[in-house]
Coordinates of C-alpha atoms in Angstrom, one line a residue:
Chain A
M1 CA 0.0 0.0 0.0
A2 CA 1.4 3.3 -1.1
K3 CA 2.1 5.8 1.7
V4 CA 0.2 9.1 1.8
I5 CA 1.1 11.9 4.1
E6 CA -1.3 14.3 5.9
G7 CA -0.8 18.0 5.4
L8 CA 0.6 17.9 1.9
Y9 CA -1.2 19.1 -1.3
Y10 CA -1.6 16.5 -4.1
A11 CA -2.1 16.8 -7.8
E12 CA -3.9 14.2 -10.0
S13 CA -0.7 13.7 -11.9
H14 CA 0.8 12.4 -8.7
E15 CA 3.0 15.3 -7.6
Y16 CA 2.9 16.7 -4.1
V17 CA 3.6 20.1 -2.6
R18 CA 4.8 20.6 0.9
V19 CA 4.3 24.2 1.9
E20 CA 6.6 26.0 4.2
G21 CA 5.8 29.7 4.4
E22 CA 6.2 31.2 1.0
F23 CA 7.9 28.2 -0.4
G24 CA 6.7 24.8 -1.7
Y25 CA 8.7 21.6 -2.0
I26 CA 7.6 19.6 -5.0
G27 CA 8.1 15.9 -5.5
I28 CA 6.4 12.8 -6.7
T29 CA 4.2 10.7 -4.4
D30 CA 5.1 7.3 -3.0
Y31 CA 2.3 5.8 -5.3
A32 CA 4.0 7.4 -8.3
Q33 CA 7.5 6.1 -7.5
D34 CA 6.0 2.6 -7.0
Q35 CA 4.2 2.7 -10.4
L36 CA 7.3 4.0 -12.1
G37 CA 9.7 1.4 -10.7
N38 CA 13.4 2.1 -10.3
V39 CA 14.1 5.7 -11.0
V40 CA 17.4 6.0 -13.0
Y41 CA 17.3 9.7 -13.9
V42 CA 15.6 12.9 -12.8
D43 CA 15.4 15.8 -15.2
M44 CA 15.2 19.0 -13.2
P45 CA 14.8 22.6 -14.2
E46 CA 17.4 25.2 -13.2
V47 CA 17.3 27.7 -10.3
D48 CA 15.5 30.9 -11.3
D49 CA 13.3 29.0 -13.9
E50 CA 9.7 30.1 -13.8
I51 CA 7.2 27.2 -13.6
T52 CA 3.5 27.3 -14.2
A53 CA 0.8 25.3 -12.6
G54 CA -0.3 22.4 -14.8
E55 CA 2.8 22.7 -17.0
E56 CA 5.7 20.3 -17.4
F57 CA 8.9 21.2 -15.5
G58 CA 11.0 18.0 -15.8
A59 CA 10.8 14.3 -15.9
V60 CA 11.5 11.2 -13.8
E61 CA 12.7 8.3 -15.8
S62 CA 12.8 4.5 -15.3
V63 CA 14.9 2.2 -17.4
K64 CA 12.2 2.0 -20.0
A65 CA 10.3 5.3 -19.9
A66 CA 10.4 9.0 -19.2
S67 CA 7.4 10.4 -17.2
D68 CA 6.9 14.1 -17.4
L69 CA 6.6 16.1 -14.2
F70 CA 3.8 18.6 -14.0
S71 CA 3.9 21.4 -11.6
P72 CA 1.0 21.6 -9.2
V73 CA 1.7 25.3 -8.6
S74 CA 3.3 28.3 -10.2
G75 CA 6.4 30.1 -9.0
T76 CA 10.2 30.5 -9.3
V77 CA 12.6 27.6 -8.7
V78 CA 14.8 28.6 -5.8
E79 CA 16.5 25.2 -5.3
V80 CA 16.8 21.8 -7.0
N81 CA 17.6 18.7 -5.1
E82 CA 21.1 18.1 -6.3
A83 CA 21.4 14.7 -4.4
L84 CA 19.1 13.3 -7.1
E85 CA 21.7 13.9 -9.8
D86 CA 23.9 11.2 -8.4
E87 CA 21.3 9.1 -6.6
P88 CA 18.0 9.3 -8.4
E89 CA 17.1 6.1 -6.6
L90 CA 16.5 8.1 -3.4
I91 CA 13.1 8.8 -4.8
N92 CA 12.3 5.1 -4.5
K93 CA 13.7 5.0 -1.0
D94 CA 11.5 7.8 0.3
A95 CA 9.6 9.9 -2.3
F96 CA 8.3 12.3 0.3
A97 CA 11.7 13.0 1.9
N98 CA 13.4 13.5 -1.4
W99 CA 11.6 16.4 -3.0
I100 CA 12.7 17.4 -6.5
I101 CA 12.5 21.2 -6.5
K102 CA 11.8 24.1 -4.0
V103 CA 9.7 26.9 -5.4
E104 CA 8.8 30.3 -4.3
L105 CA 5.1 30.3 -4.7
S106 CA 3.6 33.1 -6.8
D107 CA 0.0 32.4 -6.1
K108 CA -0.9 30.5 -3.0
S109 CA -4.6 30.4 -4.0
E110 CA -3.6 27.7 -6.5
L111 CA -3.2 25.3 -3.6
D112 CA -7.0 25.3 -3.3
N113 CA -7.1 23.4 -6.6
L114 CA -5.1 20.5 -5.2
M115 CA -6.3 17.5 -3.2
D116 CA -5.7 16.8 0.5
A117 CA -4.3 13.4 1.6
K118 CA -7.7 11.8 2.0
A119 CA -8.9 12.8 -1.5
Y120 CA -5.6 11.7 -3.0
E121 CA -5.6 8.4 -1.3
A122 CA -9.0 7.7 -2.9
I123 CA -7.7 8.2 -6.5
C124 CA -4.8 5.8 -5.8
K125 CA -7.1 2.8 -5.3
Chain B
M1 CA -7.3 -5.8 -34.3
S2 CA -6.7 -7.2 -30.9
D3 CA -3.4 -8.6 -29.9
K4 CA -2.6 -12.2 -30.1
R5 CA -1.5 -14.2 -27.0
T6 CA 1.3 -16.7 -26.8
C7 CA 0.9 -20.2 -25.3
L8 CA 2.4 -18.9 -22.1
Y9 CA 0.0 -15.9 -21.7
E10 CA -1.9 -17.4 -18.7
R11 CA 1.4 -18.2 -17.0
H12 CA 2.7 -14.6 -17.4
I13 CA -0.5 -13.2 -15.9
K14 CA -0.3 -15.6 -12.9
Q15 CA 3.3 -14.7 -12.4
G16 CA 2.3 -11.0 -12.2
A17 CA 4.1 -9.9 -15.3
K18 CA 3.4 -6.4 -16.6
M19 CA 2.0 -6.9 -20.1
V20 CA 2.4 -4.6 -23.2
S21 CA 1.5 -4.7 -26.8
F22 CA 4.5 -5.7 -29.0
G23 CA 4.5 -6.8 -32.6
G24 CA 0.8 -7.7 -32.5
F25 CA 1.2 -9.7 -29.4
E26 CA 0.4 -9.2 -25.7
M27 CA 3.8 -9.8 -24.2
P28 CA 5.4 -9.5 -20.7
I29 CA 7.7 -6.4 -20.5
Q30 CA 8.8 -7.3 -17.0
Y31 CA 8.0 -9.7 -14.2
T32 CA 9.6 -7.9 -11.3
D33 CA 12.2 -5.4 -12.5
I34 CA 14.0 -4.8 -15.8
T35 CA 17.4 -4.2 -14.0
D36 CA 17.2 -7.5 -12.0
E37 CA 16.2 -9.5 -15.0
H38 CA 19.0 -7.9 -17.1
V39 CA 21.5 -8.7 -14.4
A40 CA 20.3 -12.3 -14.2
V41 CA 21.0 -12.8 -17.9
R42 CA 24.4 -11.2 -17.7
T43 CA 25.5 -13.2 -14.6
A44 CA 23.4 -16.4 -14.4
C45 CA 20.4 -17.5 -16.5
G46 CA 17.1 -16.0 -17.7
V47 CA 14.3 -17.4 -19.8
F48 CA 12.3 -15.4 -22.3
D49 CA 9.0 -16.3 -23.9
V50 CA 9.7 -15.4 -27.6
S51 CA 6.8 -17.4 -29.0
H52 CA 5.7 -14.3 -30.8
M53 CA 8.5 -14.8 -33.3
G54 CA 7.5 -16.1 -36.7
E55 CA 8.6 -19.2 -38.5
V56 CA 8.5 -20.1 -42.1
L57 CA 9.6 -23.4 -43.6
V58 CA 10.9 -23.5 -47.1
T59 CA 11.1 -26.9 -48.8
G60 CA 11.7 -28.2 -52.3
R61 CA 14.2 -28.7 -55.0
E62 CA 15.1 -25.0 -55.4
A63 CA 14.8 -24.1 -51.7
E64 CA 18.4 -23.1 -51.5
R65 CA 18.3 -21.0 -54.6
F66 CA 15.2 -19.3 -53.3
V67 CA 16.7 -18.5 -50.0
Q68 CA 19.8 -17.1 -51.7
H69 CA 17.5 -14.9 -53.8
I70 CA 15.7 -13.3 -50.8
F71 CA 18.5 -13.3 -48.3
T72 CA 21.6 -11.0 -48.0
N73 CA 23.9 -13.6 -46.4
D74 CA 25.4 -16.4 -48.4
I75 CA 24.2 -19.9 -47.5
S76 CA 25.8 -21.8 -50.4
G77 CA 27.7 -24.9 -49.5
A78 CA 26.8 -24.6 -45.8
P79 CA 26.6 -27.8 -43.8
T80 CA 23.3 -29.0 -42.4
G81 CA 22.7 -27.6 -38.9
K82 CA 24.2 -24.2 -39.6
I83 CA 22.4 -21.0 -39.0
F84 CA 22.8 -17.7 -40.7
Y85 CA 21.8 -14.1 -39.8
G86 CA 20.9 -11.7 -42.5
M87 CA 18.2 -9.5 -44.0
M88 CA 15.5 -9.6 -46.7
L89 CA 15.5 -6.5 -48.7
H90 CA 13.2 -4.5 -51.0
P91 CA 14.5 -4.0 -54.5
N92 CA 15.4 -0.4 -53.4
G93 CA 17.7 -1.7 -50.7
G94 CA 15.3 -0.9 -47.7
T95 CA 15.0 -3.7 -45.2
I96 CA 11.9 -5.9 -45.1
D97 CA 13.1 -7.7 -42.0
D98 CA 16.2 -9.3 -40.4
L99 CA 16.0 -13.0 -39.9
L100 CA 17.7 -16.3 -39.1
V101 CA 18.0 -19.1 -41.7
Y102 CA 18.4 -22.6 -40.3
K103 CA 19.7 -25.1 -42.8
E104 CA 17.9 -28.4 -42.2
A105 CA 18.8 -30.0 -45.5
N106 CA 19.8 -29.0 -49.0
D107 CA 16.1 -28.7 -49.8
R108 CA 14.8 -27.6 -46.4
F109 CA 15.3 -24.2 -44.6
F110 CA 13.7 -22.9 -41.5
L111 CA 13.3 -19.1 -41.4
V112 CA 12.8 -17.2 -38.1
I113 CA 11.3 -13.7 -38.6
N114 CA 10.1 -10.8 -36.4
A115 CA 6.6 -11.0 -34.9
A116 CA 5.7 -7.5 -36.1
N117 CA 6.6 -8.4 -39.7
I118 CA 5.1 -11.9 -40.0
D119 CA 2.3 -10.8 -42.4
K120 CA 4.5 -8.5 -44.5
D121 CA 7.3 -11.1 -44.7
F122 CA 5.1 -14.0 -45.6
A123 CA 3.3 -12.0 -48.3
W124 CA 6.7 -11.1 -49.8
I125 CA 8.0 -14.6 -49.5
S126 CA 4.9 -16.1 -51.0
E127 CA 5.1 -13.7 -54.0
Q128 CA 8.8 -14.4 -54.6
V129 CA 8.6 -18.2 -54.2
K130 CA 6.4 -18.5 -57.2
Q131 CA 9.4 -18.2 -59.5
F132 CA 11.1 -21.2 -57.8
D133 CA 10.4 -24.9 -57.6
C134 CA 9.8 -24.9 -53.8
T135 CA 7.1 -23.9 -51.3
A136 CA 7.0 -21.7 -48.2
E137 CA 4.8 -22.5 -45.3
N138 CA 4.0 -20.1 -42.5
Q139 CA 4.3 -22.2 -39.3
S140 CA 4.2 -19.2 -36.9
D141 CA 1.0 -20.4 -35.2
Y142 CA 2.3 -23.9 -34.6
Y143 CA 5.6 -23.0 -32.8
G144 CA 6.1 -21.7 -29.3
Q145 CA 9.7 -20.5 -28.6
L146 CA 11.8 -20.1 -25.5
A147 CA 15.2 -18.3 -25.3
V148 CA 17.3 -19.5 -22.4
Q149 CA 20.1 -17.0 -22.0
G150 CA 23.1 -16.4 -19.8
P151 CA 26.4 -17.9 -18.7
K152 CA 24.5 -20.7 -17.0
A153 CA 22.2 -21.4 -19.9
E154 CA 24.0 -24.6 -21.0
E155 CA 23.8 -26.1 -17.6
V156 CA 20.1 -25.2 -17.2
V157 CA 19.1 -26.6 -20.6
E158 CA 20.9 -29.8 -19.9
K159 CA 20.0 -30.4 -16.3
V160 CA 16.6 -28.8 -15.9
L161 CA 15.2 -29.5 -19.4
G162 CA 17.2 -32.6 -20.0
L163 CA 18.2 -31.5 -23.5
P164 CA 21.8 -32.3 -24.3
C165 CA 23.2 -29.2 -26.0
Q166 CA 26.8 -29.0 -25.0
E167 CA 28.1 -30.0 -28.4
L168 CA 26.2 -27.3 -30.2
T169 CA 28.5 -24.5 -31.3
F170 CA 27.5 -20.9 -31.8
Y171 CA 24.9 -20.5 -34.5
T172 CA 24.3 -24.2 -35.0
F173 CA 21.2 -26.2 -34.2
K174 CA 19.9 -29.8 -34.0
K175 CA 16.5 -31.5 -34.1
M176 CA 15.6 -33.7 -31.2
D177 CA 12.9 -36.2 -30.4
V178 CA 11.2 -35.3 -27.2
G179 CA 8.4 -37.7 -26.3
G180 CA 7.7 -38.3 -30.0
E181 CA 7.8 -34.7 -31.0
I182 CA 10.6 -33.2 -33.1
I183 CA 11.9 -30.0 -31.6
I184 CA 14.6 -27.6 -32.7
I185 CA 17.3 -26.3 -30.4
S186 CA 19.9 -23.8 -31.4
R187 CA 22.8 -22.0 -29.8
T188 CA 21.6 -18.5 -30.6
G189 CA 20.0 -15.5 -28.8
Y190 CA 19.6 -11.8 -28.7
T191 CA 21.3 -10.8 -25.5
G192 CA 25.1 -10.9 -26.1
E193 CA 25.4 -13.9 -23.7
D194 CA 25.7 -17.6 -24.4
G195 CA 22.3 -19.2 -24.7
F196 CA 19.8 -21.4 -26.6
E197 CA 16.6 -21.0 -28.4
I198 CA 14.1 -23.8 -28.4
Y199 CA 11.2 -24.2 -30.9
A200 CA 8.5 -26.7 -30.1
S201 CA 4.7 -27.2 -29.9
H202 CA 2.7 -25.0 -27.5
E203 CA 2.2 -28.0 -25.2
L204 CA 5.9 -28.8 -24.9
I205 CA 6.9 -25.1 -24.5
Q206 CA 4.4 -24.8 -21.6
Q207 CA 5.9 -28.0 -20.0
M208 CA 9.5 -26.6 -20.4
W209 CA 8.5 -23.2 -19.0
D210 CA 6.9 -24.9 -15.9
K211 CA 10.1 -27.0 -15.4
L212 CA 12.3 -24.0 -15.5
M213 CA 10.0 -22.1 -13.1
E214 CA 9.9 -25.0 -10.7
S215 CA 13.7 -25.4 -10.7
G216 CA 14.3 -21.7 -9.9
E217 CA 17.4 -21.9 -12.1
A218 CA 16.1 -19.5 -14.8
K219 CA 14.7 -16.1 -14.0
P220 CA 11.6 -15.2 -16.1
C221 CA 12.6 -12.2 -18.2
G222 CA 10.5 -9.8 -20.2
L223 CA 10.9 -7.9 -23.3
G224 CA 12.1 -4.9 -21.3
C225 CA 15.5 -6.4 -20.5
R226 CA 15.6 -8.2 -23.8
D227 CA 15.8 -4.8 -25.3
T228 CA 18.4 -3.4 -22.8
L229 CA 20.5 -6.5 -23.3
R230 CA 20.5 -6.5 -27.1
F231 CA 21.1 -2.8 -27.1
E232 CA 24.2 -2.9 -25.0
V233 CA 25.9 -5.3 -27.3
G234 CA 24.9 -3.3 -30.4
L235 CA 22.4 -5.7 -31.9
P236 CA 19.7 -4.0 -34.1
L237 CA 16.0 -4.1 -33.5
Y238 CA 13.8 -4.0 -36.5
G239 CA 11.8 -0.8 -36.3
D240 CA 14.6 1.0 -34.6
E241 CA 17.9 0.3 -36.4
L242 CA 16.4 -1.4 -39.5
T243 CA 13.4 -0.2 -41.4
D244 CA 11.7 -0.4 -44.8
E245 CA 13.5 2.8 -45.6
L246 CA 17.0 1.9 -44.2
S247 CA 19.5 -0.5 -45.7
P248 CA 21.7 -2.9 -43.7
L249 CA 24.8 -1.0 -45.0
E250 CA 23.5 2.2 -43.3
A251 CA 22.7 0.2 -40.2
G252 CA 26.4 -0.9 -40.1
L253 CA 25.5 -4.6 -40.8
G254 CA 27.5 -4.9 -44.0
M255 CA 29.2 -8.1 -42.7
F256 CA 25.8 -9.9 -43.2
V257 CA 25.5 -8.7 -46.8
K258 CA 27.5 -10.7 -49.3
M259 CA 27.9 -8.4 -52.2
D260 CA 30.0 -11.1 -54.0
K261 CA 26.9 -13.3 -54.2
E262 CA 25.6 -13.8 -57.7
E263 CA 22.2 -12.3 -57.0
F264 CA 19.8 -11.3 -54.3
V265 CA 16.9 -8.9 -54.1
G266 CA 18.3 -5.4 -53.3
K267 CA 21.9 -6.1 -54.4
E268 CA 21.8 -3.6 -57.3
A269 CA 20.4 -0.9 -55.0
L270 CA 23.1 -1.5 -52.4
A271 CA 25.9 -1.5 -55.1
Q272 CA 24.6 1.9 -56.2
L273 CA 24.5 3.1 -52.6
K274 CA 28.1 2.0 -52.1
A275 CA 29.2 3.6 -55.4
D276 CA 27.5 6.9 -54.4
G277 CA 28.7 6.7 -50.8
L278 CA 26.5 6.4 -47.8
K279 CA 24.7 9.5 -46.8
R280 CA 23.8 8.4 -43.2
K281 CA 24.8 5.7 -40.8
I282 CA 23.9 4.2 -37.5
V283 CA 26.5 5.0 -34.8
G284 CA 26.9 4.9 -31.1
I285 CA 26.8 8.0 -28.9
E286 CA 28.0 8.3 -25.4
L287 CA 26.7 11.3 -23.3
E288 CA 28.7 13.0 -20.6
G289 CA 25.8 13.2 -18.2
R290 CA 23.1 10.8 -17.0
A291 CA 20.2 12.3 -19.1
I292 CA 18.7 9.4 -21.1
P293 CA 18.5 9.6 -24.9
R294 CA 15.4 7.8 -26.2
H295 CA 14.0 6.7 -29.6
G296 CA 13.2 9.7 -31.8
Y297 CA 15.2 12.3 -29.9
E298 CA 17.1 14.8 -32.1
V299 CA 20.9 14.7 -32.5
V300 CA 22.3 18.2 -33.1
A301 CA 25.7 19.5 -34.2
D302 CA 26.7 22.9 -35.7
D303 CA 23.3 24.2 -34.7
K304 CA 21.4 21.9 -37.0
V305 CA 19.7 18.5 -36.6
I306 CA 22.0 15.8 -37.9
G307 CA 20.0 12.7 -37.0
Q308 CA 17.8 10.9 -34.6
V309 CA 18.3 8.5 -31.7
T310 CA 17.1 4.9 -32.6
T311 CA 17.5 3.3 -29.2
G312 CA 18.9 4.7 -26.0
Y313 CA 19.3 3.9 -22.3
N314 CA 21.3 4.5 -19.2
S315 CA 23.2 1.3 -19.7
I316 CA 22.5 -1.1 -16.9
S317 CA 25.9 -2.8 -17.2
T318 CA 28.0 0.3 -17.4
G319 CA 25.8 3.1 -15.9
K320 CA 26.5 5.4 -18.8
S321 CA 23.9 7.1 -20.9
V322 CA 24.4 5.8 -24.4
C323 CA 22.4 5.4 -27.6
M324 CA 22.4 4.3 -31.2
A325 CA 21.5 7.0 -33.6
L326 CA 21.1 7.4 -37.4
L327 CA 23.4 10.3 -38.3
D328 CA 24.3 12.3 -41.3
I329 CA 27.5 10.7 -42.6
D330 CA 29.5 13.9 -42.1
Y331 CA 29.1 13.4 -38.3
A332 CA 29.5 9.7 -38.1
K333 CA 33.2 9.5 -37.4
L334 CA 34.4 8.3 -34.1
D335 CA 34.9 11.0 -31.4
T336 CA 32.8 13.6 -33.3
P337 CA 31.2 15.9 -30.7
V338 CA 27.4 15.8 -31.0
E339 CA 24.5 16.8 -28.7
V340 CA 21.2 15.1 -28.0
R341 CA 18.1 17.1 -27.3
I342 CA 16.6 15.7 -24.1
H343 CA 13.6 17.4 -22.5
K344 CA 14.5 20.7 -24.3
K345 CA 18.1 20.7 -23.2
L346 CA 21.1 19.8 -25.3
Q347 CA 23.2 17.1 -23.7
P348 CA 26.8 16.9 -24.9
G349 CA 28.4 13.6 -26.0
K350 CA 30.5 12.1 -28.7
V351 CA 30.3 9.4 -31.4
I352 CA 31.6 6.0 -30.2
K353 CA 31.4 2.4 -31.5
K354 CA 27.9 1.0 -31.2
R355 CA 28.9 -1.6 -28.8
F356 CA 28.5 -0.5 -25.2
Y357 CA 29.3 -3.8 -23.6
D358 CA 31.3 -6.8 -24.8
K359 CA 29.5 -9.9 -26.0
N360 CA 30.2 -13.1 -24.1
Y361 CA 29.4 -15.8 -26.6
K362 CA 30.7 -19.3 -26.3
K363 CA 32.0 -20.1 -29.7

C-alpha cells in the first residue's frame, strides 16, 4: 500500500507540494514512484526558472520510460535537489523526503485546486 | 485488431508480469524489475517467452536457390545444422526484415522472422517463391519458442530441461525427439550472452516453462530487459535500427550482406548506394551526463539537426547514458562531438562504437 502523508497538497498527476511559508517543495508521491519502478534519472529545471501550474517542468525516468513532471503550482525555482543527480534512486527509497524542486510560490490560492491526503488516497485505489 | 497471445500468456499473468503490446502480441515487458532481469541474464540465466517470433519453412528442389534470392547472407555450400543471420531487402535496398536461416537439409530451410513483420514477410516470401520450384509454409501459429540465455544457460538446458546441448557451437542447431515430437534447439540468442533458443509445440513449450520455473534456475525475463541486453551489445531491433527505408549498409550490418553473391533482391540498389557513398549511418553516442536519450530524440551539431536516436538507455551494465542514432555521414566518425536534445536541453556527447558492452558468446 502506497504511503500518503497528511498536510501535503496533491495533484492528480501524482506530484505533491509541501508548503513552508512562501515556499513549496515539489516531488512525486510514493504511489507514483511505485508505479514507475526504479528511478534512474531525474530531469530537473534550473534555479530561477519560472514554472506554471499544470505545465511540465522536468521528468522522472525509469529504465524503460520517461514520465513528465507537471507542476502543481506556479512560481520560481529557488533550489533543486542536487542529491538526485547522483542518486536518483533516493526517490524510490523515500519519495516524500526526497523532494525534487523548491519553489517560491507566486499564487498561494492555487493550492485550493489541489487535493488533500484523503482525496488523493481515494484516487490511488 | 486485438493482440494475439502466446501459449504462455496465462502463466505470465499468474506470475504477475506487466504486459504490453509488442509486434501484434500481448507480451510480458517485465515480471519484477528490468534491471534485476537484465543482471540475471548477464550473470546467471534468464528465460524469455519469444513465442511471438514467426517461423517459415521453405522446402523443395530449389529451396536453397530461393533463400539465396531473398537473403543477403550467403548460405551456399553450408553444412546441415548451420544458422545464418541476414536480411530480406526490398528491391530499393530498404530492409523488409532481419532474420535467421536454419539449414535443415539441402532442400529444407527454417526461417525465423520478427513478430511484427510476419504478415508482411510472408506476403513477400509467397510472392517471390512463385518463381522457384519450392514452397513456403507459415508455421508461426504452430511453434512456441523459449530463449534460455546467460552464462549458466547450457547447464540449465541440460539439467533442468534434460536436453543435451553442450556439443552445439555458436549459430548451429539440431533437431531432437522429445516424447515423439521433433523440436529444434539452437545456440543463438539476442542478449550478447551464451544461450539457446528452443522451438516446439505449445504444449511442450508450456511444460518446459513450468520445469524452468519449478527449478528456480532460470529467472523469467520480459521484453524490457531483452531490449536493454541486445542494445548494450549493439544488436539491431527491426523498427529502430532497421526499417523499410533503411538498408543494412547504413545500419552498419555490411558483414551480413554478401555483395560477391551472384544475386539477391536489393543487391543492385546496395551496389549503387556503395558507389554513391553512404549519406547516413547508425553510430553509437555516449553522453557526458546521465540524461537518457530515447528513440526519436534529435541529435544536433553545428546548430542543426543531424540525425535521430534509434535506441537509447542509461546502460544497466556500465551506468553510462548511451544510444544508437542514425546520423548524417559527415558526423558519423568516431569521437565527433554531438549533442542530443533531451527534454528541451542539449546534452553533450560524442560518437563511439555502437557496442556498449562486450559480447560473451561461447563459440
